[in-house]
Each structure stands twice: as C-alpha cells, then as structure tokens.
Coordinates of C-alpha atoms in Angstrom, one line a residue:
Chain A
M7 CA 234.1 -2.3 -15.8
N8 CA 236.6 -4.3 -18.0
A9 CA 235.6 -7.3 -20.1
G10 CA 236.6 -9.8 -17.5
Q11 CA 234.5 -8.2 -14.8
R12 CA 231.5 -7.9 -17.2
I13 CA 231.8 -11.6 -18.0
E14 CA 232.0 -12.7 -14.3
Q15 CA 229.1 -10.5 -13.3
A16 CA 226.9 -11.7 -16.2
L17 CA 227.7 -15.4 -15.4
A18 CA 226.8 -14.8 -11.8
A19 CA 223.6 -13.1 -12.8
A20 CA 222.7 -16.1 -15.1
L21 CA 223.1 -18.5 -12.2
D22 CA 220.9 -16.2 -10.2
L23 CA 218.0 -15.8 -12.5
P24 CA 214.6 -15.5 -10.7
E25 CA 213.9 -19.2 -10.9
A26 CA 217.3 -20.0 -9.3
A27 CA 215.7 -19.7 -5.9
A28 CA 213.6 -22.8 -6.7
T29 CA 216.6 -24.8 -7.9
P30 CA 217.3 -27.9 -5.8
P31 CA 220.2 -26.9 -3.5
L32 CA 222.7 -29.6 -4.5
L33 CA 222.1 -28.9 -8.2
R34 CA 222.6 -25.2 -7.6
R35 CA 225.9 -25.8 -5.9
A36 CA 227.0 -28.2 -8.6
M37 CA 226.3 -25.7 -11.3
H38 CA 228.1 -23.0 -9.4
H39 CA 231.1 -25.3 -9.0
A40 CA 231.2 -25.9 -12.7
V41 CA 231.3 -22.2 -13.6
F42 CA 233.3 -20.6 -10.7
P43 CA 236.1 -20.0 -10.4
G44 CA 236.6 -20.0 -14.2
G45 CA 239.5 -20.4 -16.5
A46 CA 240.7 -17.7 -18.9
R47 CA 237.1 -17.1 -20.2
L48 CA 238.7 -16.9 -23.7
R49 CA 235.6 -17.5 -25.7
P50 CA 233.3 -14.9 -24.1
R51 CA 236.2 -12.4 -24.3
L52 CA 236.4 -13.1 -28.0
T53 CA 232.6 -12.5 -28.4
L54 CA 232.8 -9.2 -26.5
A55 CA 236.0 -8.1 -28.4
T56 CA 234.3 -8.9 -31.7
A57 CA 231.2 -7.0 -30.9
A58 CA 233.3 -4.0 -29.8
A59 CA 235.4 -4.2 -33.0
C60 CA 232.1 -4.0 -34.9
G61 CA 231.2 -0.9 -33.1
R62 CA 229.0 -2.2 -30.3
P63 CA 231.1 -2.4 -27.1
D64 CA 228.0 -2.3 -24.9
S65 CA 225.6 -4.6 -26.7
D66 CA 223.4 -6.5 -24.2
L67 CA 222.9 -9.2 -26.8
A68 CA 226.6 -9.6 -27.2
L69 CA 227.0 -10.0 -23.4
A70 CA 224.2 -12.5 -23.4
A71 CA 225.9 -14.4 -26.2
A72 CA 229.2 -14.3 -24.4
T73 CA 227.6 -15.6 -21.2
A74 CA 225.8 -18.4 -23.0
I75 CA 229.0 -19.5 -24.8
E76 CA 230.9 -19.7 -21.5
L77 CA 228.0 -21.6 -19.8
L78 CA 228.0 -24.1 -22.7
H79 CA 231.7 -24.5 -22.5
C80 CA 231.5 -25.2 -18.8
A81 CA 228.7 -27.7 -19.4
S82 CA 230.9 -29.5 -22.0
L83 CA 233.7 -29.7 -19.5
V84 CA 231.4 -31.2 -16.8
H85 CA 230.2 -33.9 -19.1
D86 CA 233.6 -34.5 -20.7
D87 CA 235.1 -35.2 -17.2
M88 CA 232.6 -37.9 -16.4
P89 CA 233.6 -41.5 -16.0
C90 CA 232.1 -42.6 -19.3
F91 CA 234.5 -40.1 -21.1
D92 CA 237.7 -38.8 -19.6
N93 CA 237.1 -40.0 -16.0
A94 CA 238.9 -36.9 -14.8
A95 CA 238.8 -36.3 -11.1
L96 CA 240.4 -32.8 -11.4
R97 CA 239.4 -29.7 -13.3
R98 CA 240.9 -26.2 -12.8
G99 CA 242.9 -27.6 -9.9
R100 CA 239.8 -28.7 -7.9
P101 CA 237.6 -31.8 -7.9
S102 CA 235.6 -32.1 -11.1
V103 CA 231.8 -31.8 -10.6
H104 CA 231.1 -35.6 -10.6
A105 CA 234.0 -36.1 -8.2
Q106 CA 232.5 -33.6 -5.8
F107 CA 228.8 -34.2 -6.3
G108 CA 228.4 -37.6 -7.9
E109 CA 227.5 -38.6 -11.5
A110 CA 223.8 -37.9 -11.3
L111 CA 224.3 -34.3 -10.3
A112 CA 227.1 -33.8 -12.8
L113 CA 224.9 -35.0 -15.6
L114 CA 222.1 -32.7 -14.5
A115 CA 224.5 -29.7 -13.9
G116 CA 225.7 -30.0 -17.5
D117 CA 222.1 -30.3 -18.7
G118 CA 221.1 -27.3 -16.6
L119 CA 223.9 -25.1 -17.8
I120 CA 223.0 -25.9 -21.5
V121 CA 219.4 -24.9 -20.9
L122 CA 220.4 -21.9 -18.9
A123 CA 222.6 -20.7 -21.7
F124 CA 219.7 -20.7 -24.1
E125 CA 217.5 -19.0 -21.6
V126 CA 220.0 -16.2 -21.2
I127 CA 219.8 -15.6 -25.0
A128 CA 216.0 -15.7 -24.9
R129 CA 215.9 -13.0 -22.3
A130 CA 218.2 -10.7 -24.3
A131 CA 216.3 -11.5 -27.6
A132 CA 213.0 -10.6 -26.0
R133 CA 214.0 -7.0 -25.6
P134 CA 212.3 -4.7 -28.2
G135 CA 213.9 -4.8 -31.6
Q136 CA 216.3 -7.6 -30.6
G137 CA 214.3 -10.6 -31.8
Q138 CA 215.7 -11.1 -35.2
R139 CA 219.4 -10.7 -34.2
G140 CA 218.6 -12.8 -31.2
A141 CA 217.4 -15.6 -33.4
Q142 CA 220.6 -15.3 -35.5
V143 CA 222.8 -15.4 -32.4
L144 CA 220.9 -18.4 -31.1
A145 CA 221.3 -20.4 -34.3
I146 CA 225.1 -19.6 -34.5
I147 CA 225.6 -20.8 -30.9
A148 CA 223.4 -23.9 -31.2
Q149 CA 225.4 -25.0 -34.2
A150 CA 228.7 -24.3 -32.5
V151 CA 227.8 -26.7 -29.7
G152 CA 225.5 -29.1 -31.6
P153 CA 225.7 -32.7 -32.8
G154 CA 226.5 -31.8 -36.5
E155 CA 229.7 -29.8 -36.3
G156 CA 229.9 -28.5 -32.7
I157 CA 231.2 -29.7 -29.4
V158 CA 228.7 -32.6 -29.1
A159 CA 229.9 -33.8 -32.5
G160 CA 233.5 -33.4 -31.4
Q161 CA 233.0 -35.5 -28.3
A162 CA 231.1 -38.1 -30.2
W163 CA 233.9 -38.5 -32.7
E164 CA 235.8 -40.0 -29.8
C165 CA 233.3 -42.9 -29.9
E166 CA 233.9 -43.7 -33.5
A167 CA 236.5 -46.2 -34.7
A168 CA 237.9 -44.0 -37.5
V169 CA 238.4 -40.2 -37.0
D170 CA 239.9 -37.4 -39.1
V171 CA 241.9 -35.6 -36.5
A172 CA 241.6 -32.1 -38.1
H173 CA 237.8 -32.6 -38.3
Y174 CA 237.7 -33.8 -34.7
H175 CA 239.5 -30.7 -33.4
R176 CA 237.5 -28.4 -35.6
A177 CA 234.3 -29.7 -34.0
K178 CA 235.5 -30.2 -30.4
T179 CA 237.4 -26.9 -30.1
G180 CA 237.3 -24.8 -33.2
A181 CA 233.5 -24.6 -33.6
L182 CA 232.9 -22.7 -30.4
F183 CA 235.7 -20.2 -31.0
A184 CA 234.3 -19.6 -34.5
G185 CA 230.8 -19.3 -33.1
A186 CA 232.1 -16.9 -30.4
A187 CA 233.4 -14.6 -33.0
A188 CA 230.4 -14.9 -35.3
A189 CA 227.9 -14.4 -32.5
G190 CA 229.7 -11.2 -31.4
A191 CA 229.5 -9.9 -34.9
A192 CA 225.8 -10.9 -35.3
A193 CA 224.9 -9.3 -32.0
A194 CA 226.5 -6.1 -33.3
G195 CA 224.6 -6.3 -36.5
A196 CA 227.6 -7.2 -38.7
E197 CA 227.7 -10.1 -41.1
P198 CA 228.8 -13.1 -38.9
Q199 CA 230.3 -15.4 -41.5
R200 CA 233.2 -13.1 -42.3
W201 CA 234.3 -13.5 -38.6
R202 CA 234.4 -17.2 -38.4
A203 CA 238.0 -17.6 -39.8
L204 CA 239.4 -15.5 -37.0
G205 CA 237.7 -17.7 -34.4
E206 CA 238.8 -20.9 -36.2
R207 CA 242.5 -19.8 -36.1
L208 CA 242.2 -18.9 -32.4
G209 CA 240.6 -22.3 -31.8
E210 CA 243.5 -24.0 -33.5
A211 CA 246.0 -21.9 -31.5
Y212 CA 244.2 -22.8 -28.3
Q213 CA 244.4 -26.5 -29.2
I214 CA 248.2 -26.2 -29.7
A215 CA 248.5 -24.4 -26.4
D216 CA 246.5 -27.1 -24.8
D217 CA 248.7 -29.8 -26.3
L218 CA 251.8 -27.9 -25.1
A219 CA 250.4 -27.7 -21.6
D220 CA 249.5 -31.4 -21.6
A221 CA 252.8 -32.5 -23.0
L222 CA 255.0 -30.3 -20.8
G223 CA 253.2 -31.0 -17.6
E224 CA 251.9 -27.5 -17.2
A225 CA 248.5 -27.2 -15.7
R226 CA 248.3 -23.5 -15.8
V227 CA 246.4 -23.2 -19.1
T228 CA 244.1 -26.2 -18.8
G229 CA 243.8 -26.7 -15.0
K230 CA 243.6 -30.5 -15.6
P231 CA 246.1 -33.3 -15.1
A232 CA 249.0 -33.3 -17.6
G233 CA 250.0 -36.2 -19.8
Q234 CA 246.4 -37.1 -20.5
D235 CA 246.8 -37.2 -24.3
A236 CA 249.6 -39.8 -24.1
A237 CA 247.7 -41.8 -21.5
L238 CA 244.5 -41.8 -23.6
G239 CA 246.3 -42.3 -26.9
R240 CA 245.0 -39.0 -28.3
P241 CA 246.8 -36.9 -31.0
N242 CA 249.0 -34.1 -29.6
A243 CA 250.8 -31.5 -31.7
V244 CA 254.0 -31.7 -29.5
R245 CA 254.4 -35.4 -30.3
E246 CA 254.0 -34.6 -34.0
L247 CA 256.0 -31.3 -34.2
G248 CA 258.2 -31.2 -31.1
V249 CA 258.1 -28.3 -28.6
A250 CA 259.8 -25.8 -30.9
G251 CA 257.6 -26.8 -33.8
A252 CA 254.5 -26.5 -31.8
L253 CA 255.5 -23.1 -30.5
A254 CA 256.2 -21.9 -34.1
R255 CA 252.8 -23.2 -35.1
L256 CA 251.1 -21.4 -32.2
Q257 CA 252.8 -18.1 -33.3
A258 CA 251.8 -18.7 -37.0
L259 CA 248.2 -19.4 -36.0
T260 CA 248.1 -16.2 -33.9
E261 CA 249.4 -14.2 -36.9
A262 CA 246.9 -16.0 -39.2
A263 CA 244.1 -15.1 -36.7
I264 CA 245.1 -11.4 -36.8
A265 CA 245.3 -11.5 -40.6
A266 CA 241.8 -12.9 -40.7
I267 CA 240.2 -10.0 -38.8
P268 CA 237.7 -8.5 -41.3
D269 CA 237.7 -4.7 -42.0
C270 CA 236.1 -3.1 -38.9
A271 CA 236.3 0.1 -36.9
G272 CA 238.1 -1.5 -33.9
R273 CA 240.8 -3.5 -35.7
E274 CA 243.8 -2.3 -33.8
E275 CA 242.3 -2.8 -30.4
L276 CA 241.1 -6.3 -31.3
E277 CA 244.6 -7.2 -32.6
A278 CA 246.1 -6.1 -29.3
I279 CA 243.6 -8.2 -27.4
I280 CA 244.4 -11.3 -29.5
R281 CA 248.2 -10.8 -29.0
G282 CA 247.7 -10.5 -25.2
Q283 CA 245.5 -13.6 -25.1
A284 CA 248.0 -15.6 -27.2
R285 CA 250.8 -14.7 -24.7
R286 CA 248.7 -15.9 -21.8
L287 CA 248.2 -19.3 -23.5
L288 CA 252.0 -20.0 -23.4
P289 CA 253.3 -22.4 -20.7
A290 CA 254.8 -20.0 -18.1
H291 CA 258.3 -21.6 -17.9
L292 CA 258.8 -21.2 -21.7
G293 CA 259.2 -17.4 -21.1
A294 CA 257.1 -16.5 -24.0
P295 CA 259.8 -17.0 -26.7
A296 CA 257.3 -17.3 -29.5
L297 CA 255.7 -13.9 -28.9
Q298 CA 257.9 -11.0 -27.8
D299 CA 256.7 -8.5 -25.2
S300 CA 257.0 -5.8 -27.8
Q301 CA 254.2 -7.5 -29.7
V302 CA 251.8 -7.5 -26.8
A303 CA 249.7 -4.5 -26.0
Chain B
M27 CA 198.0 -34.0 -42.7
N28 CA 196.8 -34.6 -39.1
A29 CA 198.6 -33.4 -36.0
G30 CA 200.4 -36.7 -35.4
Q31 CA 201.8 -36.8 -39.0
R32 CA 202.9 -33.2 -38.8
I33 CA 204.8 -33.9 -35.6
E34 CA 206.5 -37.1 -36.9
Q35 CA 207.5 -35.3 -40.1
A36 CA 208.8 -32.2 -38.2
L37 CA 210.8 -34.5 -35.8
A38 CA 212.4 -36.3 -38.8
A39 CA 213.2 -33.0 -40.4
A40 CA 214.9 -31.7 -37.2
L41 CA 217.1 -34.8 -37.1
D42 CA 217.9 -34.2 -40.7
L43 CA 218.9 -30.5 -40.6
P44 CA 221.7 -29.6 -43.0
E45 CA 224.5 -30.2 -40.5
A46 CA 223.1 -33.7 -39.7
A47 CA 225.2 -35.1 -42.7
A48 CA 228.3 -34.2 -40.6
T49 CA 227.1 -35.8 -37.4
P50 CA 229.2 -38.8 -36.3
P51 CA 227.4 -41.9 -37.4
L52 CA 226.9 -43.6 -34.0
L53 CA 225.7 -40.3 -32.5
R54 CA 223.3 -39.9 -35.3
R55 CA 221.9 -43.4 -34.8
A56 CA 221.7 -42.9 -31.0
M57 CA 219.7 -39.7 -31.4
H58 CA 217.3 -41.3 -33.9
H59 CA 216.9 -44.3 -31.5
A60 CA 215.9 -41.8 -28.8
V61 CA 213.2 -40.2 -30.9
F62 CA 211.8 -42.9 -33.1
P63 CA 209.5 -44.7 -32.7
G64 CA 208.0 -42.3 -30.2
G65 CA 205.3 -42.6 -27.5
A66 CA 202.0 -40.8 -27.6
R67 CA 203.6 -37.4 -28.4
L68 CA 201.2 -35.9 -25.9
R69 CA 203.2 -32.7 -25.3
P70 CA 203.7 -31.6 -28.9
R71 CA 200.0 -32.5 -29.6
L72 CA 199.1 -30.1 -26.8
T73 CA 201.2 -27.3 -28.3
L74 CA 199.6 -27.7 -31.7
A75 CA 196.1 -28.0 -30.2
T76 CA 196.6 -24.9 -28.1
A77 CA 197.9 -22.9 -31.1
A78 CA 194.9 -24.1 -33.2
A79 CA 192.5 -23.2 -30.4
C80 CA 194.1 -19.7 -30.4
G81 CA 193.3 -19.4 -34.2
R82 CA 196.7 -20.4 -35.6
P83 CA 196.4 -24.1 -36.7
D84 CA 199.2 -23.7 -39.3
S85 CA 201.8 -21.7 -37.3
D86 CA 205.3 -22.6 -38.2
L87 CA 206.5 -21.3 -34.9
A88 CA 204.0 -23.5 -33.0
L89 CA 205.2 -26.6 -35.0
A90 CA 208.8 -25.6 -34.1
A91 CA 207.9 -25.3 -30.4
A92 CA 206.1 -28.7 -30.5
T93 CA 209.1 -30.3 -32.1
A94 CA 211.5 -28.7 -29.7
I95 CA 209.4 -29.8 -26.7
E96 CA 209.3 -33.5 -27.9
L97 CA 213.1 -33.5 -28.6
L98 CA 213.6 -32.2 -25.0
H99 CA 211.3 -34.8 -23.6
C100 CA 213.2 -37.5 -25.5
A101 CA 216.5 -36.1 -24.2
S102 CA 215.2 -36.2 -20.6
L103 CA 214.2 -39.9 -21.0
V104 CA 217.7 -40.8 -22.4
H105 CA 219.5 -39.2 -19.5
D106 CA 216.9 -40.4 -16.9
D107 CA 217.4 -44.0 -18.1
M108 CA 221.2 -43.9 -17.5
P109 CA 222.8 -46.0 -14.8
C110 CA 223.4 -43.0 -12.5
F111 CA 219.6 -42.4 -12.5
D112 CA 217.0 -45.2 -13.1
N113 CA 219.4 -47.6 -14.7
A114 CA 216.6 -48.7 -17.0
A115 CA 217.6 -51.1 -19.8
L116 CA 214.2 -50.8 -21.6
R117 CA 212.3 -47.8 -23.0
R118 CA 209.2 -47.9 -25.2
G119 CA 209.7 -51.7 -25.3
R120 CA 213.2 -51.5 -26.8
P121 CA 216.7 -51.2 -25.4
S122 CA 217.2 -47.8 -23.9
V123 CA 219.8 -45.6 -25.6
H124 CA 222.7 -46.4 -23.2
A125 CA 221.8 -50.1 -23.3
Q126 CA 222.1 -50.1 -27.1
F127 CA 224.9 -47.5 -27.6
G128 CA 226.8 -47.2 -24.3
E129 CA 226.8 -44.5 -21.7
A130 CA 229.0 -42.0 -23.6
L131 CA 226.8 -41.9 -26.6
A132 CA 223.7 -41.8 -24.5
L133 CA 225.0 -38.8 -22.7
L134 CA 225.9 -37.1 -26.0
A135 CA 222.6 -38.1 -27.6
G136 CA 220.8 -36.3 -24.8
D137 CA 223.0 -33.3 -25.1
G138 CA 222.6 -33.2 -28.8
L139 CA 218.8 -33.4 -28.7
I140 CA 218.7 -30.5 -26.2
V141 CA 220.8 -28.3 -28.5
L142 CA 218.9 -29.4 -31.5
A143 CA 215.6 -28.4 -29.9
F144 CA 216.9 -24.9 -29.4
E145 CA 218.2 -24.8 -33.0
V146 CA 214.8 -25.7 -34.3
I147 CA 213.3 -22.7 -32.5
A148 CA 216.1 -20.5 -33.7
R149 CA 215.3 -21.4 -37.3
A150 CA 211.6 -20.6 -36.9
A151 CA 212.3 -17.4 -35.0
A152 CA 214.7 -16.2 -37.7
R153 CA 211.8 -15.9 -40.2
P154 CA 210.7 -12.3 -40.8
G155 CA 208.5 -10.9 -38.1
Q156 CA 208.8 -14.0 -35.8
G157 CA 211.8 -12.8 -33.7
Q158 CA 209.8 -11.4 -30.8
R159 CA 207.4 -14.3 -30.5
G160 CA 210.3 -16.7 -31.0
A161 CA 212.2 -15.2 -28.1
Q162 CA 209.0 -15.6 -25.9
V163 CA 208.6 -19.3 -27.0
L164 CA 212.2 -19.9 -26.3
A165 CA 212.1 -18.5 -22.8
I166 CA 208.9 -20.5 -22.0
I167 CA 210.5 -23.8 -23.2
A168 CA 213.8 -23.2 -21.5
Q169 CA 212.1 -22.6 -18.2
A170 CA 210.0 -25.7 -18.7
V171 CA 213.0 -27.9 -18.9
G172 CA 215.5 -25.9 -16.9
P173 CA 217.2 -26.2 -13.5
G174 CA 214.8 -23.8 -11.6
E175 CA 211.4 -25.3 -12.0
G176 CA 211.7 -27.6 -15.1
I177 CA 212.6 -31.2 -15.9
V178 CA 216.2 -30.8 -14.8
A179 CA 215.1 -29.5 -11.5
G180 CA 212.6 -32.4 -11.2
Q181 CA 215.4 -35.0 -11.8
A182 CA 217.7 -33.2 -9.4
W183 CA 215.1 -33.3 -6.6
E184 CA 215.7 -37.1 -6.7
C185 CA 219.2 -36.3 -5.4
E186 CA 218.0 -34.4 -2.4
A187 CA 217.4 -35.9 1.0
A188 CA 214.1 -34.1 1.6
V189 CA 211.6 -33.6 -1.2
D190 CA 208.1 -32.1 -1.4
V191 CA 206.3 -34.7 -3.7
A192 CA 203.9 -32.2 -5.3
H193 CA 206.8 -29.9 -6.1
Y194 CA 208.8 -32.8 -7.5
H195 CA 206.0 -33.9 -9.8
R196 CA 205.3 -30.3 -10.9
A197 CA 208.9 -29.8 -12.0
K198 CA 209.5 -33.3 -13.4
T199 CA 206.3 -33.7 -15.3
G200 CA 203.9 -30.7 -14.9
A201 CA 206.3 -28.0 -16.1
L202 CA 206.7 -29.4 -19.6
F203 CA 203.0 -29.8 -20.1
A204 CA 202.4 -26.3 -18.8
G205 CA 205.2 -25.1 -21.1
A206 CA 203.7 -27.0 -24.0
A207 CA 200.4 -25.2 -23.7
A208 CA 201.9 -21.8 -23.0
A209 CA 204.3 -22.1 -25.9
G210 CA 201.5 -23.0 -28.3
A211 CA 199.6 -19.9 -27.1
A212 CA 202.6 -17.6 -27.4
A213 CA 203.4 -18.9 -30.9
A214 CA 199.9 -18.0 -31.9
G215 CA 200.2 -14.5 -30.4
A216 CA 198.0 -15.2 -27.4
E217 CA 198.8 -14.4 -23.8
P218 CA 200.7 -17.6 -22.7
Q219 CA 200.2 -17.4 -18.9
R220 CA 196.5 -18.0 -19.1
W221 CA 197.2 -21.4 -20.7
R222 CA 199.5 -22.8 -18.1
A223 CA 196.8 -24.2 -15.8
L224 CA 195.4 -26.4 -18.6
G225 CA 198.9 -27.9 -19.1
E226 CA 199.4 -28.3 -15.4
R227 CA 196.2 -30.3 -14.9
L228 CA 197.1 -32.5 -17.9
G229 CA 200.5 -33.0 -16.5
E230 CA 199.0 -34.2 -13.2
A231 CA 196.6 -36.4 -15.1
Y232 CA 199.5 -37.9 -17.0
Q233 CA 201.3 -38.5 -13.7
I234 CA 198.4 -40.5 -12.4
A235 CA 198.1 -42.5 -15.6
D236 CA 201.8 -43.2 -15.3
D237 CA 201.4 -44.3 -11.7
L238 CA 198.5 -46.6 -12.7
A239 CA 200.5 -48.2 -15.5
D240 CA 203.5 -48.7 -13.2
A241 CA 201.4 -50.2 -10.4
L242 CA 199.2 -52.4 -12.6
G243 CA 202.0 -53.8 -14.7
E244 CA 200.8 -52.1 -17.8
A245 CA 203.6 -51.0 -20.1
R246 CA 201.4 -49.6 -22.8
V247 CA 201.4 -46.0 -21.6
T248 CA 205.0 -45.7 -20.4
G249 CA 206.8 -48.4 -22.5
K250 CA 209.1 -49.0 -19.5
P251 CA 209.3 -51.8 -17.0
A252 CA 206.4 -51.9 -14.5
G253 CA 206.8 -51.8 -10.7
Q254 CA 209.6 -49.3 -10.8
D255 CA 208.1 -46.9 -8.3
A256 CA 207.8 -49.6 -5.6
A257 CA 211.3 -50.9 -6.4
L258 CA 212.8 -47.4 -6.3
G259 CA 210.8 -46.3 -3.3
R260 CA 209.1 -43.5 -5.2
P261 CA 205.6 -42.0 -4.5
N262 CA 202.8 -43.5 -6.5
A263 CA 199.2 -42.4 -6.5
V264 CA 197.8 -46.0 -6.6
R265 CA 199.6 -46.8 -3.4
E266 CA 198.1 -43.7 -1.8
L267 CA 194.6 -43.8 -3.3
G268 CA 194.0 -47.3 -4.5
V269 CA 193.1 -48.1 -8.1
A270 CA 189.6 -46.8 -8.0
G271 CA 190.8 -43.6 -6.2
A272 CA 193.5 -43.0 -8.8
L273 CA 191.0 -43.5 -11.6
A274 CA 188.6 -41.0 -10.0
R275 CA 191.5 -38.6 -9.6
L276 CA 192.4 -39.0 -13.3
Q277 CA 188.9 -38.2 -14.3
A278 CA 188.7 -35.2 -12.0
L279 CA 191.9 -33.8 -13.4
T280 CA 190.7 -34.2 -16.9
E281 CA 187.6 -32.3 -16.1
A282 CA 189.7 -29.7 -14.3
A283 CA 191.9 -29.4 -17.4
I284 CA 188.9 -28.8 -19.6
A285 CA 187.5 -26.2 -17.1
A286 CA 190.9 -24.4 -17.3
I287 CA 190.7 -23.8 -21.1
P288 CA 190.7 -20.0 -21.5
D289 CA 188.2 -18.4 -23.7
C290 CA 189.2 -19.0 -27.3
A291 CA 187.8 -19.6 -30.8
G292 CA 188.6 -23.4 -30.8
R293 CA 187.4 -24.4 -27.4
E294 CA 185.1 -27.2 -28.4
E295 CA 187.7 -28.9 -30.6
L296 CA 190.3 -28.6 -27.9
E297 CA 188.0 -30.1 -25.4
A298 CA 187.4 -33.1 -27.7
I299 CA 191.1 -33.6 -28.2
I300 CA 191.7 -33.6 -24.4
R301 CA 189.0 -36.1 -23.8
G302 CA 190.4 -38.3 -26.5
Q303 CA 193.9 -38.1 -25.1
A304 CA 192.7 -38.8 -21.5
R305 CA 191.1 -42.0 -22.7
R306 CA 194.3 -43.1 -24.4
L307 CA 196.1 -42.7 -21.1
L308 CA 194.0 -45.4 -19.3
P309 CA 195.4 -48.8 -18.9
A310 CA 193.8 -51.0 -21.6
H311 CA 192.4 -53.7 -19.4
L312 CA 190.5 -51.3 -17.2
G313 CA 188.1 -50.8 -20.1
A314 CA 188.1 -47.0 -19.7
P315 CA 185.5 -47.0 -16.8
A316 CA 186.5 -43.5 -15.7
L317 CA 185.7 -41.8 -19.0
Q318 CA 182.7 -43.0 -21.0
D319 CA 182.8 -43.4 -24.7
S320 CA 180.1 -40.9 -25.0
Q321 CA 182.5 -38.3 -23.5
V322 CA 185.1 -38.9 -26.2
A323 CA 185.0 -37.2 -29.5

C-alpha cells in the first residue's frame, strides 16, 4: 500500500471509530463531506515521509499523527469557509460544508474533527511503550494548530487591525507543515526540532503555490474560487513578485526545503518525494517551467 | 490551597502557556472572557474529588484533566451561544463571547480552547512515567466531548428532526460529567469505567437543576437568560414533572450518585463533596427543601 492509500484508509477508519455508529446522522455526513474526497494530502504525506526517512516507515504512531494532522487541516477549512470568515460557498470544487449542511452543522463538524484528531493520537499512544512519544506528538500537533502560533492564531490575525504578513503566514500555513515534519520525526523516535525547518520551507512554498493558483485563476491546487486574495484585500506573492518572480521563489523554497533535510537514513527518497510534490503544486498550464522533469523522481 | 483555588490557578496557567505571548491580542482576550470569571466549576471539581477518593489528591495529571475538561466545557458554551445555535447574548451574567468580540473571534476562541485543553494534557502526559495514563485520560476526555457520544454529538442532535431526549441529554451533559469522574480515576491509576455511573447521575442531577433554574427564572445556576427551554421548544423536567416532582428527582439522583461511588479510600469525603455541590445547584429561593442542611457537610 502506498502512502496515499495508507492515508485515505486511516482517515476512513478515524471517521468510523466504534462510537461513530452513535454519531447523529447529519453530523456524520457533514464530517465525511469535510474529509472526502480530499486534496493533495500534502501534510500527512510529509509526516509519513519524515518518519520513513528517520527509519520508521511503518510506525503506527506516525500514521496516527498524519491522520490527526489531516483531520485538523480539514476542520480548519470548514471553519475558515464559514460566513463569519471567508464566506466561501465552494471547496474542492463542491459546496463547502456550511453551504451543504448549514452553519450549525459546519461549526460542529469542525469541532468534531478537531476532537477526533486528538482521539486518534490517544488510541495510538495507548499502545504499550508508545505513551511518551505519543505525548510528544500530541504536544507538537496541538501547538501547530493552537491559538499561540498555530492555525487558530493565523485565522485570528485576520481579525486584528495590524498584522505582520510573514508572521500571519507562518501561523496560518507554515506551523502545520512544520508540525507535520516534526511529528513524523518524533513518532519515529528522532529529535523533532531539527525537522521543523524543512516543514517551514514547504509551508512557504505551498503558500506561493496557493497565491499563484489564486492569482492565475487555477483552482486545481486549492479547489476554491480564484481571485479571492484580491477580492478580500489579502497579501499575494504574485502581486508582489509577478508570476515569474513567484515561480522563482517557489523553486528557491523547494531547494531550501531539500537543503534543510537533517542527516537521516532516507534522505534521497525524501528528496525525491519533495521534488515530486513541488511539481504537483504548480499551476498546470505553466508546464512546470520552474522544476524540470529531470529533477523529479 | 483548596480545590477551587487549584482549578482557577491551573486555568490561568493554561491560558498563559509559553506560546500565549504570541497569541493575537483579541483572540487572547476572547479566550480569557470565555473562561473567567467561571461558573461553579462542577466538572473539574468532580475530577479532582475522584482522583482524591482514589488516593491521589495531588496528581498533576488529574489537575491537567480537570483543567482540560473545564476548558472544553467553556469552549462548548462559546460555540453553543453563537447565532447559528442558541443566539444567546448573555452568559454568566455578561455578554457572551460573540456578543462582545464578534462571531469570527467566538468561533476561534472555542477552537483555541479545545486545542489548548489537549495541549494541557500533553504537557502532563509528557512527564516521566505518565505517558500511558496520559493516553488513557486523553481518550476518555476526547470521547466525552466528541462527535460520537460527547458534547459535539449532543449539540448535533439539536439539528436532527427526530431525537431521543434521554440520549440527547446523555451526550450533551452527561458524557462530560461521566468523563470527568472517569478521567480523575484514570489519572489516579484506578479503573475508570467503574466511576462513570457516578458522573452520569451527577450529570442528570445537573440537568434537572438547569431545568429548574430555566423554568423558575433563576439565573444563579446557569448565568444565562431564563425561559429559554420554553422559547426554543426544548424538553424541560419542570414542565414534565412540576417543581416538586423535579426537586424530588434531583434529590433521588443525588442519592443515586452517592450510591454509585465505587469502593475507595476516600468515600466519605467524596460523599460530603457531592452533597455540598447538590445543595449549591438548588435555586436559592427554594430554600433547599430537597436536601436538608444536616445532609450537607
């Protein structure tokens, strides 16, 4: 089973934990709608790739961390789409959760996915000998989504009058990528802090790709309506650097991410995965000029 | 330091974790508004009392569990008050979080408190030798608030056309009381399942007290506007049983809770705490007819 299949299967299993049978039917459907079909699953792939690079390709705790991270990412999208934030009726080419199920169920689906994410970690951490690493993984993930420097903080900076743009992106996007890499390392028993820089660079690269997709009217990467940044007055790298400048920055960040990979057994394979993912981030009609095919495994 | 002081101090410390300095200022204020000043802190008191009855009055993990449970309770109130649910402008006699800070920050304050609750457990579970118990406590608490049979499920039943009232109350109120007792026992190294019945009876008793307060126009217990159940067409024990019947049921549930205390070292002290809390639940002007002073420690 490849990484993508493992992730989809683990997400489905998380939504089907024993107590799922008792879940109110509409809530259950709303949570499923928020998670399937997914996007590129970049963050959980990074967690699994990091754990594998650290010598633990089959770690149950790493798979639980990957699953939790994707559930939390999906929860943040559900809440971010709601009328009091982006008021986005579309997500991944389909109605957003609140557009389909109403605001109350969207709010609860997000809450439910957050709680479920932590339950998934709890179950993996409860296995013999996994308690300590589980607590470490739990702390890393909680901080990556939390109100201090995680996703919740990033969304809340949108409510402040004055915002440092780099800080905003670091919290809203970078923190979960950094946490995804760190959690994979921690689950594998490696020192997690050394792995954060890799995730941070990938988070920045993803942000540029997101800006390109938004500015160029390309919904393939984000699956949401294009032109939102201009409409909502948000910063966008394409407006600042131009298309060529943004593409060059995306390539530079990909190389910086690869340079940030700590010494590990699976360095070459991880490098190939990162180059492959970076290529997938490019808007399709740009023909991947920034990253040559020869660079992609 | 008594239990109430320990809980207030631990809640303040949770809102002041290292990363709190980076929290966007309005979000930080909204989260503080949601937690302070608090209500009766019944659930965390139950967790600490249970851990003490199991012989661990000073357990750091029990205090973390108690803190997490109260943070999650506060988060549920913030989201429950929002316009897409109860649309309640008042909570604990003050503006609700969305009334004071707007919907976006209320949504994020709730999300932030949920994440923070799990981070508090992660920190306690990371201490040497606490990993396994920490994972157990984490799972208990996640299920008590989750989409299967916890608070999120309870709120979501309000969105369904057909609802079993007992099931609804069990999820919305009972599950967190049961989890509070079970988590205290687990943190103390006792078998948690045996402690759930105590919490369930107390949750039912609290529900009756809440119904009495709502029906009798007494905001002391709930701190929210009275008459909401009738206005929103919700079930209420006073409408079903009358005032005297509801009071009798409250007393019977308190006795049932006491009868459900498993064998433990601190049984007598726990019984006294429960009688004291039950008396505090009664609407003030009823003069506590259901529970005599002689019954209260």
